[in-house]
Amino acid sequence: MTMAPGFEKTPGWLDWYADPSRPRFRLPEGAVDAHCHVFGPGAEFPYAPERKYTPCDASKDQLFALRDHLGFARNIVVQATCHGTDNRAMLDALRASGGRARGVATVRPDVPDEELRELHEAGVRGVRFNFVKRLVDAAPRQDLLDLVGRIAPYGWHVVVYFEAADLPGLREFLLSVPAPLVVDHMGRPDTSEDPDGPEFEAFLDFMRARPDVWCKVTCPERLTVSGPPALDGERAAYRDVVPFARRVVGEFPDRVLWGTDWPHPNLVSHMPDDGLLVDFIPHIAPSPDLQHRLLVANPMRLYWPDAG
Ligand code: 0GY
């Protein structure tokens, strides 16, 4: 992968899969990849000084090529922490997408109104609050609440990223946030635990507490303990993640989203073939009706309510 001069990848960084297979699962028409990122390219959009990792480049054109190869119609580009609150790479992707991408930004508490308006016009529909300690320094909760007041006129939602062990300490605060919440990667359950056990039950209970808490049933490659697809031709593995995702899709079919998480930052065990990831979808959403809600109806309602 190309790197901008002056940016050395984090040691051990796994680059995205350059030649993904074509999925066997045919995505429904209009499917949205509701969680993906762009990284740089660093020469054009430098990585943020406060970043916790330096990735390989992953450009908008490479993202759009993957979209077309896998059979998605649209993308939701989520601001990655390696770009901090500099949303230029993400915005550049939205503007180049011909209306086929919308975004989730990260902004400073004192972001000028003018900038919020500019983000909205480019297609941003949410802000991301990240509580994962290895990715960001903690932000004061009052700053986050103040920011929610600032985005209210735009009707944006708040994407939240946290790990399961931190949910008890965050639960009341998150439920006090006066905006729809979208939880990344099922709140990162420990998939060596029982999907019917108390930890995941606490997550489902969090979703039950408000009708506007959504969930991305994403990242089997990140959550798996049993590992990637076997080499024996079995395409859809990540078996240990399936019962967790099925519980969420089964109970909240109108509040779930799915995305590739390309280019898959910070993976340590393996880099997934994105074609195989798409083949995971029918294992967690077994009927065409559930697949349509997960991949088309739900993300369209959240990100393109204007599409009619
Ligand atoms: C993800 C997951 C991760 C990273 C980020 O913005 C990011 O840096 O989101 C992670 O390291 O778990 O959603 O891409």
PDB file of C-alpha atoms and ligand atoms in Angstrom:
ATOM      1  CA  MET A   1       0.000   0.000   0.000  1.00  0.00           C
ATOM      2  CA  THR A   2       1.181   3.550  -0.704  1.00  0.00           C
ATOM      3  CA  MET A   3       2.168   5.779   2.179  1.00  0.00           C
ATOM      4  CA  ALA A   4       2.690   9.497   2.255  1.00  0.00           C
ATOM      5  CA  PRO A   5       6.245  10.569   2.965  1.00  0.00           C
ATOM      6  CA  GLY A   6       6.543  11.271   6.677  1.00  0.00           C
ATOM      7  CA  PHE A   7       3.915   8.727   7.740  1.00  0.00           C
ATOM      8  CA  GLU A   8       5.189   5.368   8.957  1.00  0.00           C
ATOM      9  CA  LYS A   9       2.498   2.760   9.493  1.00  0.00           C
ATOM     10  CA  THR A  10       2.052   1.484  13.025  1.00  0.00           C
ATOM     11  CA  PRO A  11       4.302  -1.565  13.390  1.00  0.00           C
ATOM     12  CA  GLY A  12       2.395  -4.785  12.645  1.00  0.00           C
ATOM     13  CA  TRP A  13      -0.365  -2.905  10.800  1.00  0.00           C
ATOM     14  CA  LEU A  14      -2.437  -5.227   8.598  1.00  0.00           C
ATOM     15  CA  ASP A  15      -3.272  -3.715   5.210  1.00  0.00           C
ATOM     16  CA  TRP A  16      -6.731  -4.119   3.710  1.00  0.00           C
ATOM     17  CA  TYR A  17      -7.380  -7.114   1.458  1.00  0.00           C
ATOM     18  CA  ALA A  18      -6.416  -6.040  -2.039  1.00  0.00           C
ATOM     19  CA  ASP A  19      -8.251  -8.683  -4.074  1.00  0.00           C
ATOM     20  CA  PRO A  20     -11.522  -9.568  -2.304  1.00  0.00           C
ATOM     21  CA  SER A  21     -13.623 -12.423  -3.656  1.00  0.00           C
ATOM     22  CA  ARG A  22     -17.015 -11.803  -5.164  1.00  0.00           C
ATOM     23  CA  PRO A  23     -19.676 -12.601  -2.554  1.00  0.00           C
ATOM     24  CA  ARG A  24     -21.974 -15.550  -3.148  1.00  0.00           C
ATOM     25  CA  PHE A  25     -24.709 -13.750  -1.254  1.00  0.00           C
ATOM     26  CA  ARG A  26     -26.406 -11.327  -3.594  1.00  0.00           C
ATOM     27  CA  LEU A  27     -27.068  -8.079  -1.826  1.00  0.00           C
ATOM     28  CA  PRO A  28     -30.557  -6.610  -2.256  1.00  0.00           C
ATOM     29  CA  GLU A  29     -30.817  -3.720  -4.643  1.00  0.00           C
ATOM     30  CA  GLY A  30     -29.941  -0.439  -2.957  1.00  0.00           C
ATOM     31  CA  ALA A  31     -27.887  -2.028  -0.149  1.00  0.00           C
ATOM     32  CA  VAL A  32     -25.932   0.378   2.077  1.00  0.00           C
ATOM     33  CA  ASP A  33     -22.506  -0.337   3.557  1.00  0.00           C
ATOM     34  CA  ALA A  34     -23.311   1.565   6.739  1.00  0.00           C
ATOM     35  CA  HIS A  35     -19.885   1.527   8.382  1.00  0.00           C
ATOM     36  CA  CYS A  36     -16.679   2.142   6.481  1.00  0.00           C
ATOM     37  CA  HIS A  37     -13.826   4.628   6.524  1.00  0.00           C
ATOM     38  CA  VAL A  38     -11.322   6.396   4.322  1.00  0.00           C
ATOM     39  CA  PHE A  39      -7.709   6.827   5.409  1.00  0.00           C
ATOM     40  CA  GLY A  40      -6.033   9.772   3.746  1.00  0.00           C
ATOM     41  CA  PRO A  41      -4.316   9.366   1.405  1.00  0.00           C
ATOM     42  CA  GLY A  42      -1.897  10.908   3.872  1.00  0.00           C
ATOM     43  CA  ALA A  43      -0.186  13.032   1.202  1.00  0.00           C
ATOM     44  CA  GLU A  44      -3.476  14.798   0.519  1.00  0.00           C
ATOM     45  CA  PHE A  45      -5.198  14.540   3.888  1.00  0.00           C
ATOM     46  CA  PRO A  46      -2.535  14.229   6.600  1.00  0.00           C
ATOM     47  CA  TYR A  47      -3.227  12.055   9.627  1.00  0.00           C
ATOM     48  CA  ALA A  48      -3.990  13.913  12.847  1.00  0.00           C
ATOM     49  CA  PRO A  49      -1.146  14.688  15.262  1.00  0.00           C
ATOM     50  CA  GLU A  50      -3.203  13.278  18.180  1.00  0.00           C
ATOM     51  CA  ARG A  51      -3.870   9.910  16.430  1.00  0.00           C
ATOM     52  CA  LYS A  52      -3.242   6.653  18.285  1.00  0.00           C
ATOM     53  CA  TYR A  53      -2.275   4.713  15.150  1.00  0.00           C
ATOM     54  CA  THR A  54      -1.022   5.403  11.637  1.00  0.00           C
ATOM     55  CA  PRO A  55      -2.816   3.277   9.045  1.00  0.00           C
ATOM     56  CA  CYS A  56      -2.062   2.414   5.454  1.00  0.00           C
ATOM     57  CA  ASP A  57      -3.786   4.725   2.995  1.00  0.00           C
ATOM     58  CA  ALA A  58      -7.308   3.747   1.898  1.00  0.00           C
ATOM     59  CA  SER A  59      -8.717   6.266  -0.535  1.00  0.00           C
ATOM     60  CA  LYS A  60     -12.235   7.157  -1.583  1.00  0.00           C
ATOM     61  CA  ASP A  61     -11.656   5.660  -5.022  1.00  0.00           C
ATOM     62  CA  GLN A  62     -10.577   2.374  -3.456  1.00  0.00           C
ATOM     63  CA  LEU A  63     -13.672   2.472  -1.241  1.00  0.00           C
ATOM     64  CA  PHE A  64     -15.959   3.108  -4.212  1.00  0.00           C
ATOM     65  CA  ALA A  65     -14.302   0.276  -6.172  1.00  0.00           C
ATOM     66  CA  LEU A  66     -14.996  -2.074  -3.267  1.00  0.00           C
ATOM     67  CA  ARG A  67     -18.607  -0.833  -3.077  1.00  0.00           C
ATOM     68  CA  ASP A  68     -19.142  -1.718  -6.719  1.00  0.00           C
ATOM     69  CA  HIS A  69     -17.300  -5.035  -6.509  1.00  0.00           C
ATOM     70  CA  LEU A  70     -19.362  -6.231  -3.539  1.00  0.00           C
ATOM     71  CA  GLY A  71     -22.650  -4.935  -4.968  1.00  0.00           C
ATOM     72  CA  PHE A  72     -23.459  -2.121  -2.551  1.00  0.00           C
ATOM     73  CA  ALA A  73     -25.245   0.996  -3.794  1.00  0.00           C
ATOM     74  CA  ARG A  74     -24.217   3.404  -1.053  1.00  0.00           C
ATOM     75  CA  ASN A  75     -21.745   4.023   1.780  1.00  0.00           C
ATOM     76  CA  ILE A  76     -21.811   5.616   5.191  1.00  0.00           C
ATOM     77  CA  VAL A  77     -18.310   6.950   5.737  1.00  0.00           C
ATOM     78  CA  VAL A  78     -17.515   7.193   9.434  1.00  0.00           C
ATOM     79  CA  GLN A  79     -14.768   9.553  10.528  1.00  0.00           C
ATOM     80  CA  ALA A  80     -11.814   7.456  11.700  1.00  0.00           C
ATOM     81  CA  THR A  81      -9.857   8.450  14.787  1.00  0.00           C
ATOM     82  CA  CYS A  82      -6.582   8.659  12.831  1.00  0.00           C
ATOM     83  CA  HIS A  83      -8.014  11.856  11.289  1.00  0.00           C
ATOM     84  CA  GLY A  84      -9.105  13.319  14.627  1.00  0.00           C
ATOM     85  CA  THR A  85     -11.568  16.181  14.126  1.00  0.00           C
ATOM     86  CA  ASP A  86     -10.228  16.983  10.654  1.00  0.00           C
ATOM     87  CA  ASN A  87     -13.091  15.700   8.517  1.00  0.00           C
ATOM     88  CA  ARG A  88     -11.645  16.695   5.132  1.00  0.00           C
ATOM     89  CA  ALA A  89     -10.906  13.203   3.824  1.00  0.00           C
ATOM     90  CA  MET A  90     -14.378  11.977   4.763  1.00  0.00           C
ATOM     91  CA  LEU A  91     -16.028  15.075   3.272  1.00  0.00           C
ATOM     92  CA  ASP A  92     -14.017  14.705   0.091  1.00  0.00           C
ATOM     93  CA  ALA A  93     -15.374  11.160  -0.226  1.00  0.00           C
ATOM     94  CA  LEU A  94     -18.963  12.325   0.324  1.00  0.00           C
ATOM     95  CA  ARG A  95     -18.631  15.077  -2.262  1.00  0.00           C
ATOM     96  CA  ALA A  96     -17.103  12.746  -4.841  1.00  0.00           C
ATOM     97  CA  SER A  97     -19.748  10.067  -4.363  1.00  0.00           C
ATOM     98  CA  GLY A  98     -22.438  11.648  -6.504  1.00  0.00           C
ATOM     99  CA  GLY A  99     -24.916  11.490  -3.632  1.00  0.00           C
ATOM    100  CA  ARG A 100     -24.148   7.838  -2.892  1.00  0.00           C
ATOM    101  CA  ALA A 101     -22.381   8.430   0.422  1.00  0.00           C
ATOM    102  CA  ARG A 102     -23.336  10.106   3.648  1.00  0.00           C
ATOM    103  CA  GLY A 103     -21.140  10.574   6.657  1.00  0.00           C
ATOM    104  CA  VAL A 104     -20.588  10.622  10.383  1.00  0.00           C
ATOM    105  CA  ALA A 105     -18.179  13.295  11.621  1.00  0.00           C
ATOM    106  CA  THR A 106     -16.075  13.911  14.689  1.00  0.00           C
ATOM    107  CA  VAL A 107     -16.125  17.532  15.775  1.00  0.00           C
ATOM    108  CA  ARG A 108     -14.662  19.679  18.522  1.00  0.00           C
ATOM    109  CA  PRO A 109     -17.040  20.951  21.209  1.00  0.00           C
ATOM    110  CA  ASP A 110     -16.455  24.505  19.949  1.00  0.00           C
ATOM    111  CA  VAL A 111     -17.087  23.693  16.284  1.00  0.00           C
ATOM    112  CA  PRO A 112     -18.413  26.838  14.562  1.00  0.00           C
ATOM    113  CA  ASP A 113     -22.024  26.743  13.357  1.00  0.00           C
ATOM    114  CA  GLU A 114     -20.766  27.485   9.883  1.00  0.00           C
ATOM    115  CA  GLU A 115     -18.745  24.265   9.904  1.00  0.00           C
ATOM    116  CA  LEU A 116     -21.733  22.230  11.098  1.00  0.00           C
ATOM    117  CA  ARG A 117     -23.762  23.661   8.238  1.00  0.00           C
ATOM    118  CA  GLU A 118     -21.014  22.806   5.777  1.00  0.00           C
ATOM    119  CA  LEU A 119     -20.853  19.234   7.107  1.00  0.00           C
ATOM    120  CA  HIS A 120     -24.612  18.880   6.763  1.00  0.00           C
ATOM    121  CA  GLU A 121     -24.598  20.182   3.219  1.00  0.00           C
ATOM    122  CA  ALA A 122     -21.887  17.676   2.285  1.00  0.00           C
ATOM    123  CA  GLY A 123     -24.024  14.817   3.642  1.00  0.00           C
ATOM    124  CA  VAL A 124     -23.035  14.366   7.289  1.00  0.00           C
ATOM    125  CA  ARG A 125     -25.926  13.049   9.352  1.00  0.00           C
ATOM    126  CA  GLY A 126     -24.301  12.192  12.674  1.00  0.00           C
ATOM    127  CA  VAL A 127     -21.419  12.730  15.065  1.00  0.00           C
ATOM    128  CA  ARG A 128     -19.339   9.997  16.608  1.00  0.00           C
ATOM    129  CA  PHE A 129     -18.637   9.761  20.337  1.00  0.00           C
ATOM    130  CA  ASN A 130     -15.821   7.322  20.935  1.00  0.00           C
ATOM    131  CA  PHE A 131     -15.314   5.828  24.386  1.00  0.00           C
ATOM    132  CA  VAL A 132     -12.699   3.238  23.416  1.00  0.00           C
ATOM    133  CA  LYS A 133      -9.669   4.220  25.458  1.00  0.00           C
ATOM    134  CA  ARG A 134      -7.044   2.827  23.094  1.00  0.00           C
ATOM    135  CA  LEU A 135      -8.443   5.051  20.303  1.00  0.00           C
ATOM    136  CA  VAL A 136      -9.092   8.435  21.895  1.00  0.00           C
ATOM    137  CA  ASP A 137      -8.563  10.484  25.042  1.00  0.00           C
ATOM    138  CA  ALA A 138     -11.712  10.857  27.125  1.00  0.00           C
ATOM    139  CA  ALA A 139     -13.892  13.886  26.429  1.00  0.00           C
ATOM    140  CA  PRO A 140     -15.821  15.664  29.223  1.00  0.00           C
ATOM    141  CA  ARG A 141     -19.420  14.451  29.194  1.00  0.00           C
ATOM    142  CA  GLN A 142     -20.784  17.978  29.466  1.00  0.00           C
ATOM    143  CA  ASP A 143     -18.930  18.881  26.250  1.00  0.00           C
ATOM    144  CA  LEU A 144     -20.623  15.961  24.530  1.00  0.00           C
ATOM    145  CA  LEU A 145     -24.056  16.999  25.796  1.00  0.00           C
ATOM    146  CA  ASP A 146     -23.438  20.583  24.687  1.00  0.00           C
ATOM    147  CA  LEU A 147     -22.531  19.296  21.262  1.00  0.00           C
ATOM    148  CA  VAL A 148     -25.748  17.297  21.057  1.00  0.00           C
ATOM    149  CA  GLY A 149     -27.601  20.582  21.590  1.00  0.00           C
ATOM    150  CA  ARG A 150     -25.650  22.123  18.712  1.00  0.00           C
ATOM    151  CA  ILE A 151     -26.475  19.331  16.247  1.00  0.00           C
ATOM    152  CA  ALA A 152     -30.152  19.150  17.197  1.00  0.00           C
ATOM    153  CA  PRO A 153     -31.259  21.634  14.500  1.00  0.00           C
ATOM    154  CA  TYR A 154     -29.847  19.292  11.855  1.00  0.00           C
ATOM    155  CA  GLY A 155     -31.658  16.189  13.119  1.00  0.00           C
ATOM    156  CA  TRP A 156     -28.393  14.247  13.399  1.00  0.00           C
ATOM    157  CA  HIS A 157     -27.863  11.138  15.473  1.00  0.00           C
ATOM    158  CA  VAL A 158     -24.922  10.136  17.675  1.00  0.00           C
ATOM    159  CA  VAL A 159     -22.813   7.105  16.799  1.00  0.00           C
ATOM    160  CA  VAL A 160     -21.294   5.617  19.941  1.00  0.00           C
ATOM    161  CA  TYR A 161     -18.364   3.254  20.183  1.00  0.00           C
ATOM    162  CA  PHE A 162     -17.668   1.513  23.491  1.00  0.00           C
ATOM    163  CA  GLU A 163     -16.618  -1.873  24.808  1.00  0.00           C
ATOM    164  CA  ALA A 164     -19.011  -4.153  26.678  1.00  0.00           C
ATOM    165  CA  ALA A 165     -17.152  -3.827  29.978  1.00  0.00           C
ATOM    166  CA  ASP A 166     -17.698  -0.050  29.890  1.00  0.00           C
ATOM    167  CA  LEU A 167     -21.455  -0.112  29.248  1.00  0.00           C
ATOM    168  CA  PRO A 168     -22.515  -0.186  32.927  1.00  0.00           C
ATOM    169  CA  GLY A 169     -20.579   3.040  33.560  1.00  0.00           C
ATOM    170  CA  LEU A 170     -21.877   4.711  30.394  1.00  0.00           C
ATOM    171  CA  ARG A 171     -25.466   3.479  30.338  1.00  0.00           C
ATOM    172  CA  GLU A 172     -27.202   6.303  32.208  1.00  0.00           C
ATOM    173  CA  PHE A 173     -25.177   8.988  30.478  1.00  0.00           C
ATOM    174  CA  LEU A 174     -25.879   7.565  27.036  1.00  0.00           C
ATOM    175  CA  LEU A 175     -29.567   7.180  27.741  1.00  0.00           C
ATOM    176  CA  SER A 176     -29.655  10.845  28.764  1.00  0.00           C
ATOM    177  CA  VAL A 177     -28.345  11.963  25.357  1.00  0.00           C
ATOM    178  CA  PRO A 178     -31.266  13.682  23.598  1.00  0.00           C
ATOM    179  CA  ALA A 179     -30.591  12.293  20.116  1.00  0.00           C
ATOM    180  CA  PRO A 180     -30.943   8.879  18.465  1.00  0.00           C
ATOM    181  CA  LEU A 181     -28.001   6.596  19.318  1.00  0.00           C
ATOM    182  CA  VAL A 182     -26.317   4.172  16.927  1.00  0.00           C
ATOM    183  CA  VAL A 183     -24.032   1.667  18.644  1.00  0.00           C
ATOM    184  CA  ASP A 184     -20.973   0.427  16.773  1.00  0.00           C
ATOM    185  CA  HIS A 185     -20.248  -3.293  16.554  1.00  0.00           C
ATOM    186  CA  MET A 186     -22.939  -4.488  19.000  1.00  0.00           C
ATOM    187  CA  GLY A 187     -21.155  -2.731  21.856  1.00  0.00           C
ATOM    188  CA  ARG A 188     -18.206  -5.082  21.368  1.00  0.00           C
ATOM    189  CA  PRO A 189     -19.357  -8.182  23.264  1.00  0.00           C
ATOM    190  CA  ASP A 190     -16.896 -10.770  24.477  1.00  0.00           C
ATOM    191  CA  THR A 191     -17.963 -13.574  22.144  1.00  0.00           C
ATOM    192  CA  SER A 192     -16.346 -16.231  24.310  1.00  0.00           C
ATOM    193  CA  GLU A 193     -19.199 -15.479  26.742  1.00  0.00           C
ATOM    194  CA  ASP A 194     -22.721 -16.879  26.455  1.00  0.00           C
ATOM    195  CA  PRO A 195     -24.842 -14.819  24.014  1.00  0.00           C
ATOM    196  CA  ASP A 196     -27.730 -15.434  26.435  1.00  0.00           C
ATOM    197  CA  GLY A 197     -25.595 -14.480  29.450  1.00  0.00           C
ATOM    198  CA  PRO A 198     -25.712 -11.339  31.601  1.00  0.00           C
ATOM    199  CA  GLU A 199     -23.197  -9.234  29.665  1.00  0.00           C
ATOM    200  CA  PHE A 200     -25.015  -9.364  26.350  1.00  0.00           C
ATOM    201  CA  GLU A 201     -28.380  -9.244  28.094  1.00  0.00           C
ATOM    202  CA  ALA A 202     -27.243  -5.910  29.575  1.00  0.00           C
ATOM    203  CA  PHE A 203     -26.573  -4.653  26.048  1.00  0.00           C
ATOM    204  CA  LEU A 204     -29.978  -5.782  24.785  1.00  0.00           C
ATOM    205  CA  ASP A 205     -31.552  -4.209  27.826  1.00  0.00           C
ATOM    206  CA  PHE A 206     -29.800  -0.951  26.940  1.00  0.00           C
ATOM    207  CA  MET A 207     -31.369  -1.150  23.482  1.00  0.00           C
ATOM    208  CA  ARG A 208     -34.768  -1.854  25.030  1.00  0.00           C
ATOM    209  CA  ALA A 209     -34.532   1.264  27.208  1.00  0.00           C
ATOM    210  CA  ARG A 210     -35.255   3.620  24.297  1.00  0.00           C
ATOM    211  CA  PRO A 211     -36.890   3.029  20.934  1.00  0.00           C
ATOM    212  CA  ASP A 212     -34.281   5.144  19.143  1.00  0.00           C
ATOM    213  CA  VAL A 213     -31.194   3.101  20.039  1.00  0.00           C
ATOM    214  CA  TRP A 214     -29.855   1.440  16.894  1.00  0.00           C
ATOM    215  CA  CYS A 215     -27.116  -1.142  16.508  1.00  0.00           C
ATOM    216  CA  LYS A 216     -24.560  -2.023  13.856  1.00  0.00           C
ATOM    217  CA  VAL A 217     -24.337  -5.804  13.731  1.00  0.00           C
ATOM    218  CA  THR A 218     -20.880  -5.433  12.312  1.00  0.00           C
ATOM    219  CA  CYS A 219     -17.313  -6.640  12.705  1.00  0.00           C
ATOM    220  CA  PRO A 220     -17.435 -10.423  13.085  1.00  0.00           C
ATOM    221  CA  GLU A 221     -13.765 -10.338  12.059  1.00  0.00           C
ATOM    222  CA  ARG A 222     -13.027  -8.080  15.048  1.00  0.00           C
ATOM    223  CA  LEU A 223     -15.252  -9.853  17.565  1.00  0.00           C
ATOM    224  CA  THR A 224     -14.518 -13.460  16.711  1.00  0.00           C
ATOM    225  CA  VAL A 225     -12.559 -15.719  19.004  1.00  0.00           C
ATOM    226  CA  SER A 226     -13.054 -18.847  16.896  1.00  0.00           C
ATOM    227  CA  GLY A 227     -11.485 -17.113  13.911  1.00  0.00           C
ATOM    228  CA  PRO A 228     -11.849 -16.519  10.209  1.00  0.00           C
ATOM    229  CA  PRO A 229     -13.289 -18.830   7.549  1.00  0.00           C
ATOM    230  CA  ALA A 230     -11.503 -22.156   7.331  1.00  0.00           C
ATOM    231  CA  LEU A 231      -9.492 -22.986   4.251  1.00  0.00           C
ATOM    232  CA  ASP A 232     -11.718 -25.984   3.550  1.00  0.00           C
ATOM    233  CA  GLY A 233     -14.055 -23.950   1.411  1.00  0.00           C
ATOM    234  CA  GLU A 234     -16.418 -22.912   4.177  1.00  0.00           C
ATOM    235  CA  ARG A 235     -17.004 -19.254   3.354  1.00  0.00           C
ATOM    236  CA  ALA A 236     -19.111 -17.973   6.220  1.00  0.00           C
ATOM    237  CA  ALA A 237     -17.355 -18.593   9.480  1.00  0.00           C
ATOM    238  CA  TYR A 238     -17.095 -16.330  12.497  1.00  0.00           C
ATOM    239  CA  ARG A 239     -19.580 -18.794  13.970  1.00  0.00           C
ATOM    240  CA  ASP A 240     -19.131 -17.535  17.508  1.00  0.00           C
ATOM    241  CA  VAL A 241     -20.404 -14.083  16.493  1.00  0.00           C
ATOM    242  CA  VAL A 242     -23.545 -15.377  14.756  1.00  0.00           C
ATOM    243  CA  PRO A 243     -25.745 -15.970  17.850  1.00  0.00           C
ATOM    244  CA  PHE A 244     -24.991 -12.478  19.171  1.00  0.00           C
ATOM    245  CA  ALA A 245     -25.909 -10.789  15.914  1.00  0.00           C
ATOM    246  CA  ARG A 246     -28.975 -12.977  15.430  1.00  0.00           C
ATOM    247  CA  ARG A 247     -30.321 -11.974  18.809  1.00  0.00           C
ATOM    248  CA  VAL A 248     -30.070  -8.289  17.910  1.00  0.00           C
ATOM    249  CA  VAL A 249     -31.497  -8.679  14.411  1.00  0.00           C
ATOM    250  CA  GLY A 250     -34.296 -10.897  15.755  1.00  0.00           C
ATOM    251  CA  GLU A 251     -35.387  -8.515  18.492  1.00  0.00           C
ATOM    252  CA  PHE A 252     -34.737  -5.179  16.753  1.00  0.00           C
ATOM    253  CA  PRO A 253     -35.159  -5.819  13.020  1.00  0.00           C
ATOM    254  CA  ASP A 254     -35.956  -2.161  12.358  1.00  0.00           C
ATOM    255  CA  ARG A 255     -32.987  -0.750  14.257  1.00  0.00           C
ATOM    256  CA  VAL A 256     -30.057  -2.670  12.830  1.00  0.00           C
ATOM    257  CA  LEU A 257     -27.448  -1.694  10.251  1.00  0.00           C
ATOM    258  CA  TRP A 258     -24.627  -3.576   8.578  1.00  0.00           C
ATOM    259  CA  GLY A 259     -21.274  -2.444   7.211  1.00  0.00           C
ATOM    260  CA  THR A 260     -17.941  -3.821   6.127  1.00  0.00           C
ATOM    261  CA  ASP A 261     -15.766  -1.641   8.408  1.00  0.00           C
ATOM    262  CA  TRP A 262     -13.348  -1.436   5.471  1.00  0.00           C
ATOM    263  CA  PRO A 263     -10.369  -0.805   5.644  1.00  0.00           C
ATOM    264  CA  HIS A 264     -10.561  -2.559   9.020  1.00  0.00           C
ATOM    265  CA  PRO A 265      -8.310  -0.534  11.333  1.00  0.00           C
ATOM    266  CA  ASN A 266      -6.308  -2.173  14.080  1.00  0.00           C
ATOM    267  CA  LEU A 267      -6.957  -5.813  13.288  1.00  0.00           C
ATOM    268  CA  VAL A 268      -4.379  -8.107  14.782  1.00  0.00           C
ATOM    269  CA  SER A 269      -5.406 -11.679  14.032  1.00  0.00           C
ATOM    270  CA  HIS A 270      -6.194 -11.513  10.308  1.00  0.00           C
ATOM    271  CA  MET A 271      -7.441  -9.215   7.572  1.00  0.00           C
ATOM    272  CA  PRO A 272     -10.804 -10.359   6.201  1.00  0.00           C
ATOM    273  CA  ASP A 273     -11.659 -10.929   2.572  1.00  0.00           C
ATOM    274  CA  ASP A 274     -14.567  -8.477   2.251  1.00  0.00           C
ATOM    275  CA  GLY A 275     -16.406 -10.860  -0.090  1.00  0.00           C
ATOM    276  CA  LEU A 276     -16.486 -13.429   2.729  1.00  0.00           C
ATOM    277  CA  LEU A 277     -17.751 -10.798   5.132  1.00  0.00           C
ATOM    278  CA  VAL A 278     -20.757 -10.174   2.881  1.00  0.00           C
ATOM    279  CA  ASP A 279     -21.424 -13.911   2.896  1.00  0.00           C
ATOM    280  CA  PHE A 280     -21.781 -13.633   6.672  1.00  0.00           C
ATOM    281  CA  ILE A 281     -24.960 -11.547   6.297  1.00  0.00           C
ATOM    282  CA  PRO A 282     -27.521 -14.322   5.591  1.00  0.00           C
ATOM    283  CA  HIS A 283     -26.309 -16.150   8.693  1.00  0.00           C
ATOM    284  CA  ILE A 284     -27.373 -13.265  10.889  1.00  0.00           C
ATOM    285  CA  ALA A 285     -30.381 -12.100   8.844  1.00  0.00           C
ATOM    286  CA  PRO A 286     -31.747 -15.323   7.389  1.00  0.00           C
ATOM    287  CA  SER A 287     -34.842 -14.115   5.494  1.00  0.00           C
ATOM    288  CA  PRO A 288     -35.078 -11.753   2.525  1.00  0.00           C
ATOM    289  CA  ASP A 289     -37.325  -9.516   4.617  1.00  0.00           C
ATOM    290  CA  LEU A 290     -34.722  -9.188   7.413  1.00  0.00           C
ATOM    291  CA  GLN A 291     -31.977  -8.674   4.850  1.00  0.00           C
ATOM    292  CA  HIS A 292     -33.912  -5.880   3.186  1.00  0.00           C
ATOM    293  CA  ARG A 293     -34.512  -4.099   6.478  1.00  0.00           C
ATOM    294  CA  LEU A 294     -30.884  -4.498   7.595  1.00  0.00           C
ATOM    295  CA  LEU A 295     -29.291  -3.461   4.329  1.00  0.00           C
ATOM    296  CA  VAL A 296     -31.759  -1.101   2.665  1.00  0.00           C
ATOM    297  CA  ALA A 297     -34.816   0.087   4.612  1.00  0.00           C
ATOM    298  CA  ASN A 298     -33.110   0.877   7.916  1.00  0.00           C
ATOM    299  CA  PRO A 299     -30.041   2.739   6.633  1.00  0.00           C
ATOM    300  CA  MET A 300     -32.176   4.629   4.129  1.00  0.00           C
ATOM    301  CA  ARG A 301     -34.526   5.736   6.921  1.00  0.00           C
ATOM    302  CA  LEU A 302     -31.611   6.947   9.033  1.00  0.00           C
ATOM    303  CA  TYR A 303     -29.364   8.492   6.378  1.00  0.00           C
ATOM    304  CA  TRP A 304     -31.563   9.284   3.357  1.00  0.00           C
ATOM    305  CA  PRO A 305     -34.984  10.065   4.867  1.00  0.00           C
ATOM    306  CA  ASP A 306     -35.314  12.575   2.046  1.00  0.00           C
ATOM    307  CA  ALA A 307     -35.135   9.825  -0.597  1.00  0.00           C
ATOM    308  CA  GLY A 308     -38.845   9.054  -0.190  1.00  0.00           C
TER     309      GLY A 308
HETATM  310  C1  0GY B   1     -13.790   0.686  13.620  1.00  0.00           C
HETATM  311  C2  0GY B   1     -12.992   0.181  14.748  1.00  0.00           C
HETATM  312  C3  0GY B   1     -11.832   0.681  15.233  1.00  0.00           C
HETATM  313  C4  0GY B   1     -11.246   1.937  14.893  1.00  0.00           C
HETATM  314  C5  0GY B   1     -11.919   3.062  14.597  1.00  0.00           C
HETATM  315  O1  0GY B   1     -11.991   5.290  14.055  1.00  0.00           O
HETATM  316  C6  0GY B   1     -11.265   4.359  14.363  1.00  0.00           C
HETATM  317  O2  0GY B   1     -10.044   4.459  14.507  1.00  0.00           O
HETATM  318  O3  0GY B   1     -13.218   3.097  14.501  1.00  0.00           O
HETATM  319  C7  0GY B   1     -11.084  -0.120  16.219  1.00  0.00           C
HETATM  320  O4  0GY B   1      -9.866   0.029  16.307  1.00  0.00           O
HETATM  321  O5  0GY B   1     -11.725  -0.936  16.926  1.00  0.00           O
HETATM  322  O6  0GY B   1     -14.986   0.890  13.743  1.00  0.00           O
HETATM  323  O7  0GY B   1     -13.228   0.907  12.566  1.00  0.00           O
END
